[in-house]
Coordinates of C-alpha atoms in Angstrom, one line a residue:
X1 CA 11.4 10.0 -3.2
X2 CA 9.9 7.4 -2.5
X3 CA 6.2 6.3 -3.2
X4 CA 4.0 5.3 -0.8
X5 CA 1.0 3.6 0.3
X6 CA -1.9 5.4 1.4
X7 CA -5.3 4.3 3.3
X8 CA -7.1 4.7 0.3
X9 CA -5.8 0.7 0.6
X10 CA -7.0 -0.1 2.5
X11 CA -9.7 -3.2 3.0
X12 CA -9.4 -3.7 -1.3
X13 CA -5.3 -4.5 -1.2
X14 CA -5.2 -4.6 -5.4
X15 CA -2.4 -6.2 -6.2
X16 CA -1.7 -5.0 -10.1
X17 CA 1.7 -3.3 -8.5
X18 CA 3.3 -5.9 -6.9
X19 CA 3.0 -8.0 -10.5
X20 CA 5.2 -4.8 -12.0
X21 CA 7.8 -3.5 -9.4
X22 CA 11.5 -4.4 -9.7
X23 CA 12.9 -4.8 -6.9
X24 CA 10.1 -6.2 -4.9
X25 CA 9.2 -3.8 -2.3
X26 CA 6.0 -4.3 -1.5
X27 CA 4.8 -5.9 1.6
X28 CA 1.9 -7.6 2.8
X29 CA -0.6 -6.7 5.9
X30 CA -3.7 -8.2 5.9
X31 CA -5.8 -5.6 3.9
X32 CA -3.3 -3.2 2.6
X33 CA -0.2 -3.2 1.4
X34 CA 3.3 -0.7 2.6
X35 CA 6.4 0.5 0.4
X36 CA 9.3 0.0 1.7
X37 CA 11.1 3.9 1.3
X38 CA 14.6 2.4 0.9
X39 CA 14.0 0.4 -1.3
X40 CA 11.7 1.9 -3.6
X41 CA 13.9 3.1 -6.6
X42 CA 11.3 5.6 -8.1
X43 CA 10.3 4.4 -10.9
X44 CA 7.0 5.3 -9.9
X45 CA 5.8 2.1 -12.4
X46 CA 3.2 1.2 -10.1
X47 CA 1.2 4.5 -9.3
X48 CA -0.6 3.6 -12.3
X49 CA -1.8 0.6 -12.0
X50 CA -3.8 1.1 -8.8
X51 CA -7.4 0.4 -9.7
X52 CA -7.5 2.3 -5.9
X53 CA -5.0 5.5 -6.2
X54 CA -3.4 4.3 -2.8
X55 CA 0.0 5.2 -4.5
X56 CA 1.6 8.3 -4.5
X57 CA 4.6 10.0 -4.2
X58 CA 6.2 11.4 -1.3
X59 CA 6.9 14.6 -2.7
X60 CA 2.7 15.8 -2.4
X61 CA 2.2 17.5 0.7
X62 CA 1.0 15.5 4.2
X63 CA 2.6 12.5 3.2
X64 CA 5.5 12.3 5.3
X65 CA 3.4 10.8 7.9
X66 CA 2.8 8.3 5.8
X67 CA 6.2 7.5 4.1
X68 CA 6.8 6.7 8.3
X69 CA 3.5 4.5 8.2
X70 CA 5.3 2.3 5.2
X71 CA 8.3 1.9 7.2
X72 CA 7.0 0.7 9.6
X73 CA 4.6 -2.1 8.1
X74 CA 7.2 -2.8 5.6
X75 CA 9.6 -3.8 8.2
X76 CA 7.0 -6.4 10.2
X77 CA 5.2 -7.3 7.0
X78 CA 6.4 -9.7 4.3
X79 CA 7.2 -8.9 1.1
X80 CA 4.7 -9.4 -1.5
X81 CA 5.6 -10.1 -5.4
X82 CA 2.6 -12.5 -6.9
X83 CA -1.0 -10.2 -7.5
X84 CA -3.9 -11.6 -5.9
X85 CA -7.3 -11.1 -6.2
X86 CA -8.3 -7.9 -3.8
X87 CA -10.2 -8.2 -0.9
X88 CA -14.0 -8.8 -1.7
X89 CA -15.4 -5.6 -0.1
X90 CA -13.1 -3.5 -2.2
X91 CA -15.6 -1.8 -5.4
X92 CA -17.8 -1.3 -2.1
X93 CA -15.1 0.4 0.1
X94 CA -12.9 2.1 -2.7
X95 CA -12.7 5.8 -2.6
X96 CA -14.8 5.9 1.2
X97 CA -13.6 8.2 3.7
X98 CA -11.9 7.5 7.3
X99 CA -10.5 3.5 5.9
X100 CA -8.3 3.9 8.5
X101 CA -9.7 4.6 11.9
X102 CA -12.2 2.1 10.9
X103 CA -10.4 -0.6 9.2
X104 CA -7.3 -1.0 9.6
X105 CA -5.6 -3.9 10.7
X106 CA -1.7 -4.4 11.6
X107 CA -1.6 -8.1 11.3
X108 CA 1.2 -9.7 8.5
X109 CA -0.4 -10.7 5.2
X110 CA 0.2 -14.0 4.4
X111 CA 3.0 -12.8 1.3
X112 CA 4.0 -14.2 -1.8

């Protein structure tokens, strides 16, 4: 099992999760985070930290696509271990549907 970040993170990018991760397996894109599935130790401490409910276990239905999505971008983006402010539109976009199609950016974040 591993944990993944899904599209609820897009355009919000809360980083509360990165501070509690004991293995630094979060990676930062321009407007979301992902978890490297091979580095995640399945401890689950990140899941309750996410205000957007964007972190889910891969054992839930239809999560395989998110495992591969997280794998792909974690290999392209820089690691993030320090909490940052969420994106300015985070509260407005939290819970919005269709965020992958509307807002997702493949561009890397700054990391750090």
